[in-house]
């Protein structure tokens, strides 16, 4: 019985906090009206949130009765989480606030190596970001480390890490110089989570990360569907062309071999921006390459649609350039579809950059908001 009372108390506190988070500024009366809970309950919970420094009393507004109502405001940077995106040649660090907004980005060129100096550097770059923002360490909820590898369910170990040749590497080593709670996260899962989190209306979706490597993640009712062995959604290794081009995984004809972003950037002196500029200018060679890319991608997208019948979000380096080409891609996809004559289920990512790093940090934010 007592446990139930506590749960209702926490439930109300959580509702009040989330309402303030959504509306930013509210008076007590606003909260009473919105949530239909008693004034003493609202007062008690606001006092608790004030004490925790999660909200602030931000002055008064006049009301029609001539008396002034006190306003309570949500503090978006009361807590923050840090996300890392580890790639072959870069370390990107972001700090996200309770809104999921990136409030600091730090990107540095650094070749990955599973060595003590490298892991020490991870600790250093995190400290740099904290110093940049001048934030109190007590505000830091945790650090998510996004890596291009498959991670065990407990977030502790890389069990397939061919891209960086780091299979078997552990969180213990990655986080040995990080004095905060930390987790390892698969890069595509992280990026997908950032998209699902940013769009509360989307419950079911498939996220494709079109970067130098191709990743994917399945979301069912807002939760990643990891599969029996944490290998679900590995869209980069579905067969697009039987016995086609070799893939780094050892197989032939994988999507990875046809739709890696580096196929495009390699054709434009290593610059994806330049590639898309040349496509825009009508460079025939680049146009041909791009059309071929979209054709192969449309096969994968149609397969995903047939399997899951849900929204498909295009992210990663190429996803960020997709705005101008989405209609062309939709036509190619619709032409393959058995049941639909459109492809309105295709969406472009919200986070144009740093989806992986932000998404690696967001589980800490999500957990915090839900447990208040
Ligand atoms: Zn492959």
Short mmCIF file of C-alpha atoms and ligand atoms in Angstrom, two decimals:
data_model
loop_
_atom_site.label_atom_id
_atom_site.label_comp_id
_atom_site.label_asym_id
_atom_site.label_seq_id
_atom_site.Cartn_x
_atom_site.Cartn_y
_atom_site.Cartn_z
CA UNK A 1 0.00 0.00 0.00
CA UNK A 2 2.74 2.38 0.99
CA UNK A 3 4.65 1.56 -2.16
CA UNK A 4 1.64 2.54 -4.22
CA UNK A 5 1.44 5.95 -2.51
CA UNK A 6 5.10 6.58 -3.29
CA UNK A 7 4.53 5.62 -6.91
CA UNK A 8 1.66 8.05 -7.32
CA UNK A 9 3.75 10.77 -5.70
CA UNK A 10 6.61 10.13 -8.11
CA UNK A 11 4.20 9.86 -10.99
CA UNK A 12 2.76 13.31 -10.23
CA UNK A 13 6.22 14.81 -9.82
CA UNK A 14 7.22 13.36 -13.16
CA UNK A 15 4.12 14.71 -14.85
CA UNK A 16 4.75 18.19 -13.44
CA UNK A 17 8.37 18.13 -14.51
CA UNK A 18 7.54 16.94 -18.01
CA UNK A 19 4.82 19.55 -18.39
CA UNK A 20 7.25 22.29 -17.39
CA UNK A 21 9.78 20.84 -19.78
CA UNK A 22 7.25 21.01 -22.58
CA UNK A 23 5.83 24.47 -21.80
CA UNK A 24 9.00 26.02 -20.33
CA UNK A 25 7.21 28.56 -18.04
CA UNK A 26 4.08 27.96 -15.98
CA UNK A 27 2.33 29.22 -12.89
CA UNK A 28 1.01 26.89 -10.19
CA UNK A 29 -2.53 27.47 -11.42
CA UNK A 30 -1.50 26.55 -14.98
CA UNK A 31 -0.17 23.25 -13.68
CA UNK A 32 -3.25 22.55 -11.57
CA UNK A 33 -5.42 23.17 -14.63
CA UNK A 34 -3.34 21.17 -17.08
CA UNK A 35 -2.85 18.11 -14.93
CA UNK A 36 -5.93 18.22 -12.72
CA UNK A 37 -4.01 17.66 -9.52
CA UNK A 38 -4.44 19.54 -6.25
CA UNK A 39 -2.67 22.80 -5.45
CA UNK A 40 -0.90 21.37 -2.34
CA UNK A 41 0.46 18.48 -4.44
CA UNK A 42 1.68 20.90 -7.09
CA UNK A 43 3.29 23.15 -4.45
CA UNK A 44 5.00 20.23 -2.74
CA UNK A 45 6.43 18.92 -6.00
CA UNK A 46 7.53 22.35 -7.23
CA UNK A 47 9.39 22.82 -3.95
CA UNK A 48 11.11 19.50 -4.46
CA UNK A 49 12.11 20.40 -8.05
CA UNK A 50 13.33 23.84 -6.91
CA UNK A 51 15.46 22.22 -4.22
CA UNK A 52 16.96 19.88 -6.81
CA UNK A 53 17.71 22.96 -8.97
CA UNK A 54 15.80 21.42 -11.88
CA UNK A 55 13.42 24.36 -12.15
CA UNK A 56 13.64 27.99 -11.14
CA UNK A 57 11.27 30.57 -9.79
CA UNK A 58 11.47 33.16 -12.53
CA UNK A 59 9.45 36.10 -11.38
CA UNK A 60 5.81 36.92 -11.75
CA UNK A 61 3.23 37.63 -14.40
CA UNK A 62 0.20 39.81 -13.93
CA UNK A 63 -3.15 38.05 -14.05
CA UNK A 64 -6.67 39.27 -14.49
CA UNK A 65 -7.45 39.28 -10.75
CA UNK A 66 -4.87 42.00 -10.26
CA UNK A 67 -2.65 39.67 -8.26
CA UNK A 68 0.60 38.46 -9.63
CA UNK A 69 1.19 34.77 -10.26
CA UNK A 70 4.64 33.33 -9.71
CA UNK A 71 6.20 31.68 -12.72
CA UNK A 72 8.20 28.47 -12.61
CA UNK A 73 10.62 27.69 -15.39
CA UNK A 74 12.32 24.59 -16.57
CA UNK A 75 16.13 24.70 -16.54
CA UNK A 76 17.35 22.96 -19.68
CA UNK A 77 20.97 22.70 -18.62
CA UNK A 78 20.30 21.56 -15.06
CA UNK A 79 21.89 18.31 -16.19
CA UNK A 80 23.88 17.41 -19.28
CA UNK A 81 25.22 14.27 -20.91
CA UNK A 82 28.29 13.82 -23.06
CA UNK A 83 28.44 11.84 -26.27
CA UNK A 84 31.44 10.67 -28.25
CA UNK A 85 31.58 9.60 -31.87
CA UNK A 86 34.67 7.51 -32.48
CA UNK A 87 35.64 6.98 -36.10
CA UNK A 88 38.78 5.82 -37.85
CA UNK A 89 40.24 9.34 -38.07
CA UNK A 90 38.21 11.55 -35.73
CA UNK A 91 36.95 11.96 -32.20
CA UNK A 92 33.84 14.11 -31.88
CA UNK A 93 32.60 15.15 -28.46
CA UNK A 94 29.24 16.78 -27.87
CA UNK A 95 27.49 17.97 -24.76
CA UNK A 96 23.69 17.78 -24.85
CA UNK A 97 21.27 19.40 -22.45
CA UNK A 98 17.96 18.07 -21.12
CA UNK A 99 16.23 19.22 -24.33
CA UNK A 100 18.56 17.02 -26.33
CA UNK A 101 20.12 20.15 -27.85
CA UNK A 102 23.82 20.07 -28.60
CA UNK A 103 25.37 22.87 -26.54
CA UNK A 104 28.99 22.14 -27.31
CA UNK A 105 30.85 20.38 -30.13
CA UNK A 106 34.48 19.48 -30.19
CA UNK A 107 35.90 17.66 -33.19
CA UNK A 108 39.48 16.64 -33.58
CA UNK A 109 41.40 14.64 -36.10
CA UNK A 110 42.89 11.65 -34.36
CA UNK A 111 43.55 8.21 -35.76
CA UNK A 112 41.89 5.48 -33.71
CA UNK A 113 44.10 3.03 -31.93
CA UNK A 114 43.20 0.76 -29.05
CA UNK A 115 46.01 2.06 -26.87
CA UNK A 116 46.45 3.63 -23.48
CA UNK A 117 47.42 7.09 -24.87
CA UNK A 118 44.30 7.09 -27.05
CA UNK A 119 41.98 6.21 -24.16
CA UNK A 120 43.70 8.86 -22.05
CA UNK A 121 42.99 11.35 -24.83
CA UNK A 122 39.28 10.49 -24.65
CA UNK A 123 39.36 11.52 -20.99
CA UNK A 124 41.16 14.73 -21.94
CA UNK A 125 38.74 15.76 -24.71
CA UNK A 126 35.82 15.27 -22.35
CA UNK A 127 37.48 17.46 -19.73
CA UNK A 128 38.09 20.09 -22.44
CA UNK A 129 34.39 20.20 -23.34
CA UNK A 130 33.45 20.54 -19.67
CA UNK A 131 35.95 23.36 -19.31
CA UNK A 132 34.64 25.09 -22.47
CA UNK A 133 31.17 25.21 -20.99
CA UNK A 134 32.31 25.93 -17.48
CA UNK A 135 29.81 23.48 -16.05
CA UNK A 136 29.77 21.92 -12.64
CA UNK A 137 30.79 18.26 -12.72
CA UNK A 138 27.75 17.32 -10.63
CA UNK A 139 25.59 18.18 -13.64
CA UNK A 140 27.08 15.43 -15.79
CA UNK A 141 24.82 12.41 -16.04
CA UNK A 142 27.16 10.23 -18.02
CA UNK A 143 29.15 9.62 -21.20
CA UNK A 144 27.94 7.58 -24.16
CA UNK A 145 30.68 6.34 -26.45
CA UNK A 146 29.43 5.73 -30.00
CA UNK A 147 31.60 3.30 -31.95
CA UNK A 148 31.38 1.59 -35.35
CA UNK A 149 31.05 -1.88 -33.92
CA UNK A 150 28.51 -4.31 -32.53
CA UNK A 151 28.16 -4.12 -28.77
CA UNK A 152 27.02 -6.72 -26.26
CA UNK A 153 23.65 -6.17 -24.62
CA UNK A 154 25.26 -4.97 -21.37
CA UNK A 155 27.05 -2.13 -23.28
CA UNK A 156 30.42 -3.47 -22.09
CA UNK A 157 32.17 -5.17 -25.01
CA UNK A 158 32.68 -4.80 -28.76
CA UNK A 159 31.96 -8.26 -30.14
CA UNK A 160 32.34 -7.36 -33.83
CA UNK A 161 34.63 -4.49 -34.66
CA UNK A 162 36.10 -5.12 -38.09
CA UNK A 163 35.90 -1.47 -39.19
CA UNK A 164 38.36 -0.29 -36.53
CA UNK A 165 39.86 -3.73 -35.97
CA UNK A 166 38.89 -3.55 -32.29
CA UNK A 167 36.85 -6.70 -31.72
CA UNK A 168 36.98 -7.66 -28.04
CA UNK A 169 37.72 -4.12 -26.82
CA UNK A 170 35.91 -3.27 -23.59
CA UNK A 171 34.17 -0.34 -21.95
CA UNK A 172 36.57 -0.74 -19.06
CA UNK A 173 39.46 0.22 -21.36
CA UNK A 174 37.55 2.93 -23.26
CA UNK A 175 36.37 4.60 -20.07
CA UNK A 176 39.37 4.15 -17.83
CA UNK A 177 40.10 7.91 -17.87
CA UNK A 178 36.45 8.98 -17.80
CA UNK A 179 35.30 9.68 -14.23
CA UNK A 180 31.55 9.45 -15.03
CA UNK A 181 29.10 6.63 -15.71
CA UNK A 182 29.77 5.43 -19.26
CA UNK A 183 28.33 3.10 -21.87
CA UNK A 184 29.44 1.82 -25.28
CA UNK A 185 26.83 2.27 -28.02
CA UNK A 186 26.71 1.06 -31.61
CA UNK A 187 26.95 4.13 -33.87
CA UNK A 188 23.85 3.46 -35.98
CA UNK A 189 21.76 2.63 -32.90
CA UNK A 190 22.89 5.91 -31.36
CA UNK A 191 22.09 7.97 -34.46
CA UNK A 192 18.71 6.28 -34.84
CA UNK A 193 17.88 6.93 -31.21
CA UNK A 194 18.58 10.65 -31.68
CA UNK A 195 16.01 10.72 -34.51
CA UNK A 196 13.36 8.75 -32.61
CA UNK A 197 13.90 10.96 -29.57
CA UNK A 198 13.55 14.16 -31.61
CA UNK A 199 10.23 13.04 -33.10
CA UNK A 200 7.89 11.81 -30.35
CA UNK A 201 5.19 10.98 -32.92
CA UNK A 202 7.36 8.36 -34.54
CA UNK A 203 7.13 5.09 -32.65
CA UNK A 204 8.21 2.60 -35.28
CA UNK A 205 11.00 3.33 -37.72
CA UNK A 206 14.03 1.97 -39.49
CA UNK A 207 17.07 4.23 -39.44
CA UNK A 208 19.74 3.93 -42.15
CA UNK A 209 23.09 5.56 -41.55
CA UNK A 210 24.64 6.33 -44.94
CA UNK A 211 28.17 7.23 -43.91
CA UNK A 212 31.51 5.75 -44.94
CA UNK A 213 30.09 2.60 -43.46
CA UNK A 214 26.43 1.74 -43.59
CA UNK A 215 24.55 0.94 -40.45
CA UNK A 216 20.94 0.48 -39.53
CA UNK A 217 18.68 0.22 -36.53
CA UNK A 218 15.12 -0.99 -36.04
CA UNK A 219 12.87 0.88 -33.58
CA UNK A 220 9.66 -0.71 -32.41
CA UNK A 221 7.54 1.36 -30.04
CA UNK A 222 10.48 3.71 -29.42
CA UNK A 223 12.81 0.90 -28.39
CA UNK A 224 15.60 -0.47 -30.49
CA UNK A 225 14.93 -4.04 -31.58
CA UNK A 226 18.38 -5.52 -31.12
CA UNK A 227 17.64 -9.06 -32.19
CA UNK A 228 18.69 -12.24 -30.40
CA UNK A 229 22.38 -11.44 -30.81
CA UNK A 230 22.51 -7.61 -31.05
CA UNK A 231 22.92 -7.89 -34.83
CA UNK A 232 19.53 -6.76 -36.12
CA UNK A 233 19.23 -3.96 -38.65
CA UNK A 234 22.65 -4.54 -40.21
CA UNK A 235 21.39 -3.24 -43.51
CA UNK A 236 24.92 -2.65 -44.82
CA UNK A 237 25.32 -6.39 -45.27
CA UNK A 238 22.11 -7.38 -47.00
CA UNK A 239 22.84 -8.69 -50.48
CA UNK A 240 21.93 -6.14 -53.15
CA UNK A 241 23.63 -7.83 -56.09
CA UNK A 242 24.20 -11.62 -55.97
CA UNK A 243 27.96 -12.28 -56.08
CA UNK A 244 28.53 -8.58 -56.70
CA UNK A 245 31.31 -6.28 -55.54
CA UNK A 246 33.40 -7.43 -52.57
CA UNK A 247 32.57 -6.03 -49.14
CA UNK A 248 35.06 -5.52 -46.31
CA UNK A 249 33.10 -8.16 -44.36
CA UNK A 250 34.30 -10.88 -46.74
CA UNK A 251 31.01 -11.32 -48.60
CA UNK A 252 30.08 -10.11 -52.05
CA UNK A 253 27.30 -7.80 -53.20
CA UNK A 254 26.52 -6.17 -49.83
CA UNK A 255 24.78 -2.75 -49.81
CA UNK A 256 27.93 -1.44 -48.11
CA UNK A 257 29.87 -2.04 -51.34
CA UNK A 258 27.41 0.08 -53.36
CA UNK A 259 26.21 2.83 -51.03
CA UNK A 260 29.13 3.79 -48.83
CA UNK A 261 29.51 7.58 -48.71
CA UNK A 262 33.19 7.19 -49.53
CA UNK A 263 32.30 5.92 -53.03
CA UNK A 264 30.95 9.41 -53.69
CA UNK A 265 33.58 11.45 -51.86
CA UNK A 266 36.42 9.42 -53.42
CA UNK A 267 35.16 10.59 -56.81
CA UNK A 268 35.47 14.24 -55.69
CA UNK A 269 38.90 14.52 -54.08
CA UNK A 270 37.62 13.11 -50.82
CA UNK A 271 34.96 15.78 -50.34
CA UNK A 272 31.30 14.80 -50.17
CA UNK A 273 30.35 18.49 -50.27
CA UNK A 274 32.26 18.86 -53.54
CA UNK A 275 30.62 15.75 -54.96
CA UNK A 276 27.12 17.13 -54.35
CA UNK A 277 28.14 20.53 -55.69
CA UNK A 278 29.26 18.84 -58.91
CA UNK A 279 25.99 16.88 -59.09
CA UNK A 280 24.15 20.18 -58.75
CA UNK A 281 26.17 21.65 -61.60
CA UNK A 282 25.25 18.68 -63.78
CA UNK A 283 28.70 17.06 -64.04
CA UNK A 284 27.77 14.01 -66.19
CA UNK A 285 30.20 11.60 -64.53
CA UNK A 286 29.04 12.52 -61.01
CA UNK A 287 25.39 12.41 -62.04
CA UNK A 288 25.87 8.90 -63.37
CA UNK A 289 27.51 7.78 -60.14
CA UNK A 290 24.77 9.38 -58.05
CA UNK A 291 21.97 7.80 -60.10
CA UNK A 292 23.60 4.41 -59.68
CA UNK A 293 23.93 5.02 -55.94
CA UNK A 294 20.25 5.96 -55.61
CA UNK A 295 19.18 2.93 -57.66
CA UNK A 296 21.01 0.54 -55.34
CA UNK A 297 19.76 2.37 -52.28
CA UNK A 298 16.19 2.11 -53.52
CA UNK A 299 16.49 -1.70 -53.55
CA UNK A 300 17.50 -1.73 -49.89
CA UNK A 301 14.78 0.74 -48.95
CA UNK A 302 12.08 -1.29 -50.68
CA UNK A 303 13.28 -4.43 -48.89
CA UNK A 304 13.07 -2.64 -45.54
CA UNK A 305 9.59 -1.33 -46.31
CA UNK A 306 8.40 -4.80 -47.26
CA UNK A 307 9.80 -6.23 -44.02
CA UNK A 308 8.70 -3.61 -41.50
CA UNK A 309 5.99 -1.41 -43.07
CA UNK A 310 7.25 1.59 -41.11
CA UNK A 311 8.89 4.98 -41.67
CA UNK A 312 12.44 4.84 -42.97
CA UNK A 313 14.81 7.60 -41.88
CA UNK A 314 17.84 8.43 -44.00
CA UNK A 315 20.78 9.63 -41.96
CA UNK A 316 24.55 9.67 -41.98
CA UNK A 317 26.83 11.76 -44.21
CA UNK A 318 24.73 11.20 -47.35
CA UNK A 319 21.43 11.58 -45.47
CA UNK A 320 22.49 15.15 -44.67
CA UNK A 321 22.54 15.95 -48.44
CA UNK A 322 19.34 14.13 -49.30
CA UNK A 323 16.93 17.10 -49.13
CA UNK A 324 17.37 18.05 -52.79
CA UNK A 325 17.24 14.47 -54.03
CA UNK A 326 14.47 12.97 -51.95
CA UNK A 327 11.86 13.21 -54.73
CA UNK A 328 14.06 11.33 -57.15
CA UNK A 329 14.71 8.66 -54.55
CA UNK A 330 11.02 8.44 -53.65
CA UNK A 331 10.16 7.78 -57.31
CA UNK A 332 12.74 5.00 -57.55
CA UNK A 333 11.49 3.43 -54.33
CA UNK A 334 7.79 3.74 -55.24
CA UNK A 335 8.49 2.05 -58.59
CA UNK A 336 9.67 -1.07 -56.74
CA UNK A 337 6.84 -1.16 -54.22
CA UNK A 338 4.24 -3.92 -54.52
CA UNK A 339 1.54 -2.25 -52.44
CA UNK A 340 2.05 1.51 -52.59
CA UNK A 341 2.44 4.01 -55.41
CA UNK A 342 4.30 6.53 -53.24
CA UNK A 343 7.21 6.53 -50.80
CA UNK A 344 6.04 9.13 -48.31
CA UNK A 345 7.35 6.91 -45.53
CA UNK A 346 10.87 8.06 -46.44
CA UNK A 347 12.20 10.75 -44.14
CA UNK A 348 15.37 12.75 -43.90
CA UNK A 349 17.25 12.94 -40.62
CA UNK A 350 16.67 15.88 -38.23
CA UNK A 351 20.21 15.94 -36.95
CA UNK A 352 22.26 16.91 -40.00
CA UNK A 353 25.48 16.45 -38.08
CA UNK A 354 26.57 14.74 -34.91
CA UNK A 355 23.62 12.37 -34.71
CA UNK A 356 25.90 9.60 -33.44
CA UNK A 357 27.52 11.61 -30.65
CA UNK A 358 24.19 13.17 -29.60
CA UNK A 359 22.44 9.81 -29.74
CA UNK A 360 25.16 8.23 -27.60
CA UNK A 361 24.52 10.85 -24.91
CA UNK A 362 20.71 10.78 -25.06
CA UNK A 363 20.09 7.52 -23.15
CA UNK A 364 21.38 9.31 -20.04
CA UNK A 365 19.03 12.25 -20.64
CA UNK A 366 16.11 9.97 -21.39
CA UNK A 367 16.67 7.93 -18.24
CA UNK A 368 17.03 11.05 -16.09
CA UNK A 369 13.83 12.67 -17.35
CA UNK A 370 11.86 9.50 -16.83
CA UNK A 371 13.04 8.84 -13.32
CA UNK A 372 12.39 12.26 -11.76
ZN1 LIG B 1 29.24 -7.01 -46.12
#
